[in-house]
Amino acid sequence: MAATHPSPPLKLTSVKALAESPGLSSIPSLYTFPKHTNDEVFSDTEESIPTLDFSLLTSPNTDERSKAVQELRKACQDWGFFMVTNHGVPESLMKAIIQASGEFFELTEEEKRGFEGKHVLDPIRYGTSFNASVDKILCWRDYLKIFQHPEFHSPNKPPVFREIAAEYSRKVRQVAKEILRGVSESLGLEDDYIDKALNLEQGLQVLAANLYPPCPQPELAMGFPAHSDHGLLTLLIQNQIGGLQVQHKGKWVSIDPIPNSFLANIGDHVEILSNGKYKSVLHRAVVNNRDVRISIAMPHGPALDAVVSPAPKLVEDERNPPAYRAMKYKDYLELQQTNMPNGKSCLESVRKYM
């Protein structure tokens, strides 16, 4: 008799449906992640995550802007993550996109299935885990990923979603563009280098809404395992329920949400472009047994057909040869999104070893 392999629970296509099963007191083995010795959280770090005052980065006062660029450089070098305050995106709009995303996840299973994508580059893709077709262990997470730029897409349910997402993504894209000008300048490049070299006019912007329902055994499950982000810059908001942890100096640090701010992190393609001067950072999502957590992550990347490699100005010196090979962003995205999250393994595949 042929060996049988466990398959995801049938009909329970979403973690939300599973979590709402009557009398659920333990999780199926498919959702159990192995524990590692370095999984312990050390949130009592003496350092706090850096904060970037966006109003200073965009200030007409050159001294204020220069100081903000220096602080951005330090944040990128030391943490790879930073809070963004005074960004100009209305708090009401931030709350509205979280609310609208929550309403999407409240649709019936049948309605949500209508938005299931088949390919990682499908412009609207609803699903569970990360990529359930390849995941050996399932994440305690449902998601909705929607391309917002260069072409805007939206599910037609709930009715309010389209208008809110269009306004939110437009405003967030402006914030990301200004921060990337600062990143470019902080590397000693022209402030529009990233914009021009990677054709940000056609750059990919994705709205990734994540739902992490309460889990009866949160110590066994994982909302999203350790990974770094593709692209250049991700801006994240959440519904004031914590769960994000960042690896800092080899230890996991819990990041507490600050109202009306973005949590920003640099992606793999800033690491490539900077030739490793700035590093993308591992982060993960843990779950709890009480509250629903919703986060909205918005990665901003190059144009899909842009070829990303270290900036020539940063590899002129013989002592600093290119550490990464050139690769089209679209190819990198497909490679990363079709494999189970595994740290920075995708970035390692484009690294040159001397």
JSON list of C-alpha atoms in Angstrom, two decimals, residues 133-352:
[
{"chain": "A", "resi": 133, "resn": "SER", "atom": "CA", "xyz": [1.19, 24.53, -3.02]},
{"chain": "A", "resi": 134, "resn": "VAL", "atom": "CA", "xyz": [4.83, 24.33, -1.84]},
{"chain": "A", "resi": 135, "resn": "ASP", "atom": "CA", "xyz": [4.69, 25.02, 1.91]},
{"chain": "A", "resi": 136, "resn": "LYS", "atom": "CA", "xyz": [5.67, 21.93, 3.89]},
{"chain": "A", "resi": 137, "resn": "ILE", "atom": "CA", "xyz": [4.38, 23.58, 7.06]},
{"chain": "A", "resi": 138, "resn": "LEU", "atom": "CA", "xyz": [1.44, 25.97, 6.85]},
{"chain": "A", "resi": 139, "resn": "CYS", "atom": "CA", "xyz": [1.55, 29.48, 8.33]},
{"chain": "A", "resi": 140, "resn": "TRP", "atom": "CA", "xyz": [-1.28, 30.63, 10.62]},
{"chain": "A", "resi": 141, "resn": "ARG", "atom": "CA", "xyz": [-2.17, 33.36, 8.14]},
{"chain": "A", "resi": 142, "resn": "ASP", "atom": "CA", "xyz": [-4.60, 34.28, 5.40]},
{"chain": "A", "resi": 143, "resn": "TYR", "atom": "CA", "xyz": [-3.63, 36.97, 2.92]},
{"chain": "A", "resi": 144, "resn": "LEU", "atom": "CA", "xyz": [-4.78, 39.17, 0.08]},
{"chain": "A", "resi": 145, "resn": "LYS", "atom": "CA", "xyz": [-2.11, 40.53, -2.27]},
{"chain": "A", "resi": 146, "resn": "ILE", "atom": "CA", "xyz": [-3.04, 43.17, -4.83]},
{"chain": "A", "resi": 147, "resn": "PHE", "atom": "CA", "xyz": [-0.88, 45.02, -7.34]},
{"chain": "A", "resi": 148, "resn": "GLN", "atom": "CA", "xyz": [-1.49, 48.75, -6.93]},
{"chain": "A", "resi": 149, "resn": "HIS", "atom": "CA", "xyz": [1.09, 50.18, -9.34]},
{"chain": "A", "resi": 150, "resn": "PRO", "atom": "CA", "xyz": [2.02, 50.63, -12.19]},
{"chain": "A", "resi": 151, "resn": "GLU", "atom": "CA", "xyz": [-1.55, 49.37, -12.82]},
{"chain": "A", "resi": 152, "resn": "PHE", "atom": "CA", "xyz": [-4.16, 49.61, -10.10]},
{"chain": "A", "resi": 153, "resn": "HIS", "atom": "CA", "xyz": [-6.18, 46.50, -9.26]},
{"chain": "A", "resi": 154, "resn": "SER", "atom": "CA", "xyz": [-8.81, 45.82, -6.61]},
{"chain": "A", "resi": 155, "resn": "PRO", "atom": "CA", "xyz": [-11.27, 43.08, -5.68]},
{"chain": "A", "resi": 156, "resn": "ASN", "atom": "CA", "xyz": [-14.88, 44.12, -6.30]},
{"chain": "A", "resi": 157, "resn": "LYS", "atom": "CA", "xyz": [-15.86, 43.07, -2.76]},
{"chain": "A", "resi": 158, "resn": "PRO", "atom": "CA", "xyz": [-16.32, 44.64, -0.30]},
{"chain": "A", "resi": 159, "resn": "PRO", "atom": "CA", "xyz": [-17.67, 47.63, -2.28]},
{"chain": "A", "resi": 160, "resn": "VAL", "atom": "CA", "xyz": [-15.71, 50.22, -0.25]},
{"chain": "A", "resi": 161, "resn": "PHE", "atom": "CA", "xyz": [-12.36, 48.55, -0.85]},
{"chain": "A", "resi": 162, "resn": "ARG", "atom": "CA", "xyz": [-11.45, 49.99, -4.27]},
{"chain": "A", "resi": 163, "resn": "GLU", "atom": "CA", "xyz": [-11.78, 53.66, -3.40]},
{"chain": "A", "resi": 164, "resn": "ILE", "atom": "CA", "xyz": [-9.97, 53.35, -0.07]},
{"chain": "A", "resi": 165, "resn": "ALA", "atom": "CA", "xyz": [-7.13, 51.25, -1.53]},
{"chain": "A", "resi": 166, "resn": "ALA", "atom": "CA", "xyz": [-6.61, 53.66, -4.44]},
{"chain": "A", "resi": 167, "resn": "GLU", "atom": "CA", "xyz": [-6.28, 56.67, -2.14]},
{"chain": "A", "resi": 168, "resn": "TYR", "atom": "CA", "xyz": [-4.15, 54.85, 0.43]},
{"chain": "A", "resi": 169, "resn": "SER", "atom": "CA", "xyz": [-1.71, 53.37, -2.09]},
{"chain": "A", "resi": 170, "resn": "ARG", "atom": "CA", "xyz": [-1.29, 56.73, -3.86]},
{"chain": "A", "resi": 171, "resn": "LYS", "atom": "CA", "xyz": [-0.38, 58.52, -0.64]},
{"chain": "A", "resi": 172, "resn": "VAL", "atom": "CA", "xyz": [1.89, 55.75, 0.64]},
{"chain": "A", "resi": 173, "resn": "ARG", "atom": "CA", "xyz": [3.71, 55.62, -2.70]},
{"chain": "A", "resi": 174, "resn": "GLN", "atom": "CA", "xyz": [4.64, 59.30, -2.28]},
{"chain": "A", "resi": 175, "resn": "VAL", "atom": "CA", "xyz": [6.04, 58.60, 1.19]},
{"chain": "A", "resi": 176, "resn": "ALA", "atom": "CA", "xyz": [8.05, 55.63, -0.13]},
{"chain": "A", "resi": 177, "resn": "LYS", "atom": "CA", "xyz": [9.40, 57.69, -3.03]},
{"chain": "A", "resi": 178, "resn": "GLU", "atom": "CA", "xyz": [10.69, 60.43, -0.70]},
{"chain": "A", "resi": 179, "resn": "ILE", "atom": "CA", "xyz": [12.27, 57.91, 1.69]},
{"chain": "A", "resi": 180, "resn": "LEU", "atom": "CA", "xyz": [14.02, 56.21, -1.24]},
{"chain": "A", "resi": 181, "resn": "ARG", "atom": "CA", "xyz": [15.38, 59.60, -2.34]},
{"chain": "A", "resi": 182, "resn": "GLY", "atom": "CA", "xyz": [16.82, 59.88, 1.16]},
{"chain": "A", "resi": 183, "resn": "VAL", "atom": "CA", "xyz": [18.23, 56.34, 1.00]},
{"chain": "A", "resi": 184, "resn": "SER", "atom": "CA", "xyz": [19.85, 57.14, -2.35]},
{"chain": "A", "resi": 185, "resn": "GLU", "atom": "CA", "xyz": [21.41, 60.33, -0.99]},
{"chain": "A", "resi": 186, "resn": "SER", "atom": "CA", "xyz": [22.54, 58.57, 2.21]},
{"chain": "A", "resi": 187, "resn": "LEU", "atom": "CA", "xyz": [24.56, 56.12, 0.07]},
{"chain": "A", "resi": 188, "resn": "GLY", "atom": "CA", "xyz": [26.45, 58.99, -1.55]},
{"chain": "A", "resi": 189, "resn": "LEU", "atom": "CA", "xyz": [24.46, 58.72, -4.78]},
{"chain": "A", "resi": 190, "resn": "GLU", "atom": "CA", "xyz": [22.34, 61.35, -6.51]},
{"chain": "A", "resi": 191, "resn": "ASP", "atom": "CA", "xyz": [19.03, 61.61, -4.71]},
{"chain": "A", "resi": 192, "resn": "ASP", "atom": "CA", "xyz": [17.18, 60.46, -7.86]},
{"chain": "A", "resi": 193, "resn": "TYR", "atom": "CA", "xyz": [19.59, 57.59, -8.64]},
{"chain": "A", "resi": 194, "resn": "ILE", "atom": "CA", "xyz": [17.30, 54.78, -7.39]},
{"chain": "A", "resi": 195, "resn": "ASP", "atom": "CA", "xyz": [14.29, 56.42, -9.05]},
{"chain": "A", "resi": 196, "resn": "LYS", "atom": "CA", "xyz": [15.97, 56.60, -12.46]},
{"chain": "A", "resi": 197, "resn": "ALA", "atom": "CA", "xyz": [18.14, 53.47, -12.40]},
{"chain": "A", "resi": 198, "resn": "LEU", "atom": "CA", "xyz": [15.26, 51.19, -11.38]},
{"chain": "A", "resi": 199, "resn": "ASN", "atom": "CA", "xyz": [12.47, 53.06, -13.23]},
{"chain": "A", "resi": 200, "resn": "LEU", "atom": "CA", "xyz": [10.29, 53.73, -10.18]},
{"chain": "A", "resi": 201, "resn": "GLU", "atom": "CA", "xyz": [7.81, 55.50, -12.45]},
{"chain": "A", "resi": 202, "resn": "GLN", "atom": "CA", "xyz": [6.83, 51.94, -13.40]},
{"chain": "A", "resi": 203, "resn": "GLY", "atom": "CA", "xyz": [7.80, 50.48, -10.04]},
{"chain": "A", "resi": 204, "resn": "LEU", "atom": "CA", "xyz": [5.80, 47.65, -8.50]},
{"chain": "A", "resi": 205, "resn": "GLN", "atom": "CA", "xyz": [3.68, 48.50, -5.46]},
{"chain": "A", "resi": 206, "resn": "VAL", "atom": "CA", "xyz": [1.81, 45.68, -3.74]},
{"chain": "A", "resi": 207, "resn": "LEU", "atom": "CA", "xyz": [-0.82, 45.88, -1.02]},
{"chain": "A", "resi": 208, "resn": "ALA", "atom": "CA", "xyz": [-0.47, 42.76, 1.13]},
{"chain": "A", "resi": 209, "resn": "ALA", "atom": "CA", "xyz": [-3.22, 42.42, 3.73]},
{"chain": "A", "resi": 210, "resn": "ASN", "atom": "CA", "xyz": [-2.49, 39.75, 6.35]},
{"chain": "A", "resi": 211, "resn": "LEU", "atom": "CA", "xyz": [-4.99, 38.17, 8.75]},
{"chain": "A", "resi": 212, "resn": "TYR", "atom": "CA", "xyz": [-3.65, 36.31, 11.80]},
{"chain": "A", "resi": 213, "resn": "PRO", "atom": "CA", "xyz": [-6.62, 34.80, 13.72]},
{"chain": "A", "resi": 214, "resn": "PRO", "atom": "CA", "xyz": [-6.31, 33.74, 17.37]},
{"chain": "A", "resi": 215, "resn": "CYS", "atom": "CA", "xyz": [-4.50, 30.40, 17.65]},
{"chain": "A", "resi": 216, "resn": "PRO", "atom": "CA", "xyz": [-5.18, 27.84, 20.42]},
{"chain": "A", "resi": 217, "resn": "GLN", "atom": "CA", "xyz": [-1.49, 26.84, 20.51]},
{"chain": "A", "resi": 218, "resn": "PRO", "atom": "CA", "xyz": [0.44, 30.00, 19.54]},
{"chain": "A", "resi": 219, "resn": "GLU", "atom": "CA", "xyz": [3.72, 28.58, 20.87]},
{"chain": "A", "resi": 220, "resn": "LEU", "atom": "CA", "xyz": [3.58, 25.86, 18.17]},
{"chain": "A", "resi": 221, "resn": "ALA", "atom": "CA", "xyz": [2.41, 27.91, 15.21]},
{"chain": "A", "resi": 222, "resn": "MET", "atom": "CA", "xyz": [3.93, 30.78, 13.23]},
{"chain": "A", "resi": 223, "resn": "GLY", "atom": "CA", "xyz": [2.09, 33.57, 11.45]},
{"chain": "A", "resi": 224, "resn": "PHE", "atom": "CA", "xyz": [4.98, 34.00, 9.04]},
{"chain": "A", "resi": 225, "resn": "PRO", "atom": "CA", "xyz": [8.47, 32.48, 9.46]},
{"chain": "A", "resi": 226, "resn": "ALA", "atom": "CA", "xyz": [11.72, 34.45, 9.34]},
{"chain": "A", "resi": 227, "resn": "HIS", "atom": "CA", "xyz": [12.23, 36.14, 5.98]},
{"chain": "A", "resi": 228, "resn": "SER", "atom": "CA", "xyz": [13.49, 39.33, 4.36]},
{"chain": "A", "resi": 229, "resn": "ASP", "atom": "CA", "xyz": [11.40, 41.34, 1.89]},
{"chain": "A", "resi": 230, "resn": "HIS", "atom": "CA", "xyz": [11.87, 41.59, -1.85]},
{"chain": "A", "resi": 231, "resn": "GLY", "atom": "CA", "xyz": [11.98, 45.05, -3.36]},
{"chain": "A", "resi": 232, "resn": "LEU", "atom": "CA", "xyz": [13.31, 48.32, -2.00]},
{"chain": "A", "resi": 233, "resn": "LEU", "atom": "CA", "xyz": [11.13, 49.50, 0.87]},
{"chain": "A", "resi": 234, "resn": "THR", "atom": "CA", "xyz": [8.15, 48.08, 2.76]},
{"chain": "A", "resi": 235, "resn": "LEU", "atom": "CA", "xyz": [5.80, 50.31, 4.76]},
{"chain": "A", "resi": 236, "resn": "LEU", "atom": "CA", "xyz": [3.61, 48.46, 7.26]},
{"chain": "A", "resi": 237, "resn": "ILE", "atom": "CA", "xyz": [0.66, 49.36, 9.48]},
{"chain": "A", "resi": 238, "resn": "GLN", "atom": "CA", "xyz": [-1.36, 47.12, 11.79]},
{"chain": "A", "resi": 239, "resn": "ASN", "atom": "CA", "xyz": [-4.45, 47.13, 13.99]},
{"chain": "A", "resi": 240, "resn": "GLN", "atom": "CA", "xyz": [-2.56, 47.84, 17.23]},
{"chain": "A", "resi": 241, "resn": "ILE", "atom": "CA", "xyz": [-2.14, 44.13, 17.98]},
{"chain": "A", "resi": 242, "resn": "GLY", "atom": "CA", "xyz": [1.55, 43.25, 18.18]},
{"chain": "A", "resi": 243, "resn": "GLY", "atom": "CA", "xyz": [3.16, 40.20, 16.60]},
{"chain": "A", "resi": 244, "resn": "LEU", "atom": "CA", "xyz": [6.03, 41.45, 14.45]},
{"chain": "A", "resi": 245, "resn": "GLN", "atom": "CA", "xyz": [9.54, 40.53, 15.57]},
{"chain": "A", "resi": 246, "resn": "VAL", "atom": "CA", "xyz": [12.79, 41.76, 14.06]},
{"chain": "A", "resi": 247, "resn": "GLN", "atom": "CA", "xyz": [16.19, 40.11, 14.27]},
{"chain": "A", "resi": 248, "resn": "HIS", "atom": "CA", "xyz": [18.64, 42.64, 15.73]},
{"chain": "A", "resi": 249, "resn": "LYS", "atom": "CA", "xyz": [22.21, 41.67, 16.64]},
{"chain": "A", "resi": 250, "resn": "GLY", "atom": "CA", "xyz": [21.26, 38.00, 16.45]},
{"chain": "A", "resi": 251, "resn": "LYS", "atom": "CA", "xyz": [18.28, 38.27, 18.82]},
{"chain": "A", "resi": 252, "resn": "TRP", "atom": "CA", "xyz": [14.55, 38.57, 18.18]},
{"chain": "A", "resi": 253, "resn": "VAL", "atom": "CA", "xyz": [13.05, 41.89, 19.25]},
{"chain": "A", "resi": 254, "resn": "SER", "atom": "CA", "xyz": [9.28, 42.46, 19.49]},
{"chain": "A", "resi": 255, "resn": "ILE", "atom": "CA", "xyz": [8.19, 45.68, 17.81]},
{"chain": "A", "resi": 256, "resn": "ASP", "atom": "CA", "xyz": [5.27, 47.39, 19.51]},
{"chain": "A", "resi": 257, "resn": "PRO", "atom": "CA", "xyz": [2.94, 49.29, 17.20]},
{"chain": "A", "resi": 258, "resn": "ILE", "atom": "CA", "xyz": [3.01, 53.09, 17.51]},
{"chain": "A", "resi": 259, "resn": "PRO", "atom": "CA", "xyz": [-0.30, 54.72, 16.54]},
{"chain": "A", "resi": 260, "resn": "ASN", "atom": "CA", "xyz": [-0.37, 56.71, 13.31]},
{"chain": "A", "resi": 261, "resn": "SER", "atom": "CA", "xyz": [3.11, 55.67, 12.18]},
{"chain": "A", "resi": 262, "resn": "PHE", "atom": "CA", "xyz": [4.56, 53.35, 9.56]},
{"chain": "A", "resi": 263, "resn": "LEU", "atom": "CA", "xyz": [7.04, 50.63, 10.29]},
{"chain": "A", "resi": 264, "resn": "ALA", "atom": "CA", "xyz": [9.52, 50.78, 7.42]},
{"chain": "A", "resi": 265, "resn": "ASN", "atom": "CA", "xyz": [12.14, 48.24, 6.39]},
{"chain": "A", "resi": 266, "resn": "ILE", "atom": "CA", "xyz": [14.59, 48.09, 3.55]},
{"chain": "A", "resi": 267, "resn": "GLY", "atom": "CA", "xyz": [14.32, 45.17, 1.15]},
{"chain": "A", "resi": 268, "resn": "ASP", "atom": "CA", "xyz": [16.70, 42.80, -0.59]},
{"chain": "A", "resi": 269, "resn": "HIS", "atom": "CA", "xyz": [17.10, 45.10, -3.58]},
{"chain": "A", "resi": 270, "resn": "VAL", "atom": "CA", "xyz": [18.48, 47.95, -1.48]},
{"chain": "A", "resi": 271, "resn": "GLU", "atom": "CA", "xyz": [21.02, 45.44, -0.15]},
{"chain": "A", "resi": 272, "resn": "ILE", "atom": "CA", "xyz": [21.94, 44.52, -3.74]},
{"chain": "A", "resi": 273, "resn": "LEU", "atom": "CA", "xyz": [22.01, 48.13, -4.98]},
{"chain": "A", "resi": 274, "resn": "SER", "atom": "CA", "xyz": [24.14, 49.25, -1.99]},
{"chain": "A", "resi": 275, "resn": "ASN", "atom": "CA", "xyz": [26.46, 46.26, -2.49]},
{"chain": "A", "resi": 276, "resn": "GLY", "atom": "CA", "xyz": [25.74, 45.13, 1.04]},
{"chain": "A", "resi": 277, "resn": "LYS", "atom": "CA", "xyz": [26.32, 48.48, 2.75]},
{"chain": "A", "resi": 278, "resn": "TYR", "atom": "CA", "xyz": [22.70, 48.32, 3.89]},
{"chain": "A", "resi": 279, "resn": "LYS", "atom": "CA", "xyz": [21.32, 44.88, 4.75]},
{"chain": "A", "resi": 280, "resn": "SER", "atom": "CA", "xyz": [17.74, 43.66, 4.50]},
{"chain": "A", "resi": 281, "resn": "VAL", "atom": "CA", "xyz": [16.77, 42.23, 7.87]},
{"chain": "A", "resi": 282, "resn": "LEU", "atom": "CA", "xyz": [15.04, 39.01, 8.93]},
{"chain": "A", "resi": 283, "resn": "HIS", "atom": "CA", "xyz": [11.65, 39.46, 10.54]},
{"chain": "A", "resi": 284, "resn": "ARG", "atom": "CA", "xyz": [8.73, 37.20, 11.39]},
{"chain": "A", "resi": 285, "resn": "ALA", "atom": "CA", "xyz": [5.12, 37.26, 12.61]},
{"chain": "A", "resi": 286, "resn": "VAL", "atom": "CA", "xyz": [4.08, 35.37, 15.73]},
{"chain": "A", "resi": 287, "resn": "VAL", "atom": "CA", "xyz": [0.49, 34.70, 16.77]},
{"chain": "A", "resi": 288, "resn": "ASN", "atom": "CA", "xyz": [-1.51, 34.84, 20.00]},
{"chain": "A", "resi": 289, "resn": "ASN", "atom": "CA", "xyz": [-4.51, 33.03, 21.46]},
{"chain": "A", "resi": 290, "resn": "ARG", "atom": "CA", "xyz": [-6.70, 36.08, 22.11]},
{"chain": "A", "resi": 291, "resn": "ASP", "atom": "CA", "xyz": [-6.80, 38.71, 19.39]},
{"chain": "A", "resi": 292, "resn": "VAL", "atom": "CA", "xyz": [-7.13, 38.94, 15.63]},
{"chain": "A", "resi": 293, "resn": "ARG", "atom": "CA", "xyz": [-4.13, 40.75, 14.17]},
{"chain": "A", "resi": 294, "resn": "ILE", "atom": "CA", "xyz": [-4.42, 42.49, 10.79]},
{"chain": "A", "resi": 295, "resn": "SER", "atom": "CA", "xyz": [-1.40, 44.04, 9.13]},
{"chain": "A", "resi": 296, "resn": "ILE", "atom": "CA", "xyz": [-1.12, 45.86, 5.81]},
{"chain": "A", "resi": 297, "resn": "ALA", "atom": "CA", "xyz": [2.36, 45.60, 4.30]},
{"chain": "A", "resi": 298, "resn": "MET", "atom": "CA", "xyz": [3.14, 47.63, 1.22]},
{"chain": "A", "resi": 299, "resn": "PRO", "atom": "CA", "xyz": [6.36, 46.60, -0.56]},
{"chain": "A", "resi": 300, "resn": "HIS", "atom": "CA", "xyz": [7.70, 49.04, -3.16]},
{"chain": "A", "resi": 301, "resn": "GLY", "atom": "CA", "xyz": [9.99, 47.62, -5.80]},
{"chain": "A", "resi": 302, "resn": "PRO", "atom": "CA", "xyz": [11.70, 48.47, -9.06]},
{"chain": "A", "resi": 303, "resn": "ALA", "atom": "CA", "xyz": [9.90, 48.11, -12.39]},
{"chain": "A", "resi": 304, "resn": "LEU", "atom": "CA", "xyz": [9.37, 44.39, -13.06]},
{"chain": "A", "resi": 305, "resn": "ASP", "atom": "CA", "xyz": [11.72, 44.47, -16.06]},
{"chain": "A", "resi": 306, "resn": "ALA", "atom": "CA", "xyz": [14.44, 46.49, -14.27]},
{"chain": "A", "resi": 307, "resn": "VAL", "atom": "CA", "xyz": [17.76, 44.69, -13.84]},
{"chain": "A", "resi": 308, "resn": "VAL", "atom": "CA", "xyz": [19.11, 45.29, -10.33]},
{"chain": "A", "resi": 309, "resn": "SER", "atom": "CA", "xyz": [22.82, 45.25, -9.57]},
{"chain": "A", "resi": 310, "resn": "PRO", "atom": "CA", "xyz": [25.20, 47.15, -7.27]},
{"chain": "A", "resi": 311, "resn": "ALA", "atom": "CA", "xyz": [25.38, 50.87, -8.15]},
{"chain": "A", "resi": 312, "resn": "PRO", "atom": "CA", "xyz": [28.58, 51.39, -10.22]},
{"chain": "A", "resi": 313, "resn": "LYS", "atom": "CA", "xyz": [29.70, 54.29, -8.01]},
{"chain": "A", "resi": 314, "resn": "LEU", "atom": "CA", "xyz": [29.71, 51.95, -4.98]},
{"chain": "A", "resi": 315, "resn": "VAL", "atom": "CA", "xyz": [31.94, 49.30, -6.58]},
{"chain": "A", "resi": 316, "resn": "GLU", "atom": "CA", "xyz": [34.61, 51.48, -8.25]},
{"chain": "A", "resi": 317, "resn": "ASP", "atom": "CA", "xyz": [37.17, 50.63, -5.58]},
{"chain": "A", "resi": 318, "resn": "GLU", "atom": "CA", "xyz": [39.10, 47.37, -6.09]},
{"chain": "A", "resi": 319, "resn": "ARG", "atom": "CA", "xyz": [38.65, 46.67, -2.38]},
{"chain": "A", "resi": 320, "resn": "ASN", "atom": "CA", "xyz": [34.87, 46.72, -2.83]},
{"chain": "A", "resi": 321, "resn": "PRO", "atom": "CA", "xyz": [34.07, 44.50, -5.84]},
{"chain": "A", "resi": 322, "resn": "PRO", "atom": "CA", "xyz": [30.45, 43.72, -6.76]},
{"chain": "A", "resi": 323, "resn": "ALA", "atom": "CA", "xyz": [29.11, 41.23, -4.20]},
{"chain": "A", "resi": 324, "resn": "TYR", "atom": "CA", "xyz": [25.85, 40.49, -6.06]},
{"chain": "A", "resi": 325, "resn": "ARG", "atom": "CA", "xyz": [25.14, 39.51, -9.65]},
{"chain": "A", "resi": 326, "resn": "ALA", "atom": "CA", "xyz": [22.66, 41.42, -11.76]},
{"chain": "A", "resi": 327, "resn": "MET", "atom": "CA", "xyz": [19.14, 39.99, -11.91]},
{"chain": "A", "resi": 328, "resn": "LYS", "atom": "CA", "xyz": [15.83, 41.15, -13.32]},
{"chain": "A", "resi": 329, "resn": "TYR", "atom": "CA", "xyz": [13.42, 42.07, -10.52]},
{"chain": "A", "resi": 330, "resn": "LYS", "atom": "CA", "xyz": [10.62, 39.97, -12.06]},
{"chain": "A", "resi": 331, "resn": "ASP", "atom": "CA", "xyz": [12.85, 36.87, -12.03]},
{"chain": "A", "resi": 332, "resn": "TYR", "atom": "CA", "xyz": [13.82, 37.47, -8.40]},
{"chain": "A", "resi": 333, "resn": "LEU", "atom": "CA", "xyz": [10.18, 37.92, -7.41]},
{"chain": "A", "resi": 334, "resn": "GLU", "atom": "CA", "xyz": [9.15, 34.66, -9.07]},
{"chain": "A", "resi": 335, "resn": "LEU", "atom": "CA", "xyz": [12.05, 32.81, -7.44]},
{"chain": "A", "resi": 336, "resn": "GLN", "atom": "CA", "xyz": [11.25, 34.13, -3.97]},
{"chain": "A", "resi": 337, "resn": "GLN", "atom": "CA", "xyz": [7.48, 33.80, -4.13]},
{"chain": "A", "resi": 338, "resn": "THR", "atom": "CA", "xyz": [7.45, 30.20, -5.42]},
{"chain": "A", "resi": 339, "resn": "ASN", "atom": "CA", "xyz": [9.60, 28.81, -2.62]},
{"chain": "A", "resi": 340, "resn": "MET", "atom": "CA", "xyz": [8.79, 28.43, 1.05]},
{"chain": "A", "resi": 341, "resn": "PRO", "atom": "CA", "xyz": [10.21, 31.32, 3.12]},
{"chain": "A", "resi": 342, "resn": "ASN", "atom": "CA", "xyz": [13.68, 30.37, 4.29]},
{"chain": "A", "resi": 343, "resn": "GLY", "atom": "CA", "xyz": [15.54, 33.30, 5.80]},
{"chain": "A", "resi": 344, "resn": "LYS", "atom": "CA", "xyz": [17.49, 35.14, 3.10]},
{"chain": "A", "resi": 345, "resn": "SER", "atom": "CA", "xyz": [18.07, 32.10, 0.87]},
{"chain": "A", "resi": 346, "resn": "CYS", "atom": "CA", "xyz": [16.77, 33.90, -2.21]},
{"chain": "A", "resi": 347, "resn": "LEU", "atom": "CA", "xyz": [19.22, 36.77, -1.75]},
{"chain": "A", "resi": 348, "resn": "GLU", "atom": "CA", "xyz": [22.02, 34.28, -1.19]},
{"chain": "A", "resi": 349, "resn": "SER", "atom": "CA", "xyz": [21.32, 32.88, -4.66]},
{"chain": "A", "resi": 350, "resn": "VAL", "atom": "CA", "xyz": [22.41, 36.16, -6.27]},
{"chain": "A", "resi": 351, "resn": "ARG", "atom": "CA", "xyz": [25.40, 36.72, -4.04]},
{"chain": "A", "resi": 352, "resn": "LYS", "atom": "CA", "xyz": [28.85, 36.40, -5.62]}
]
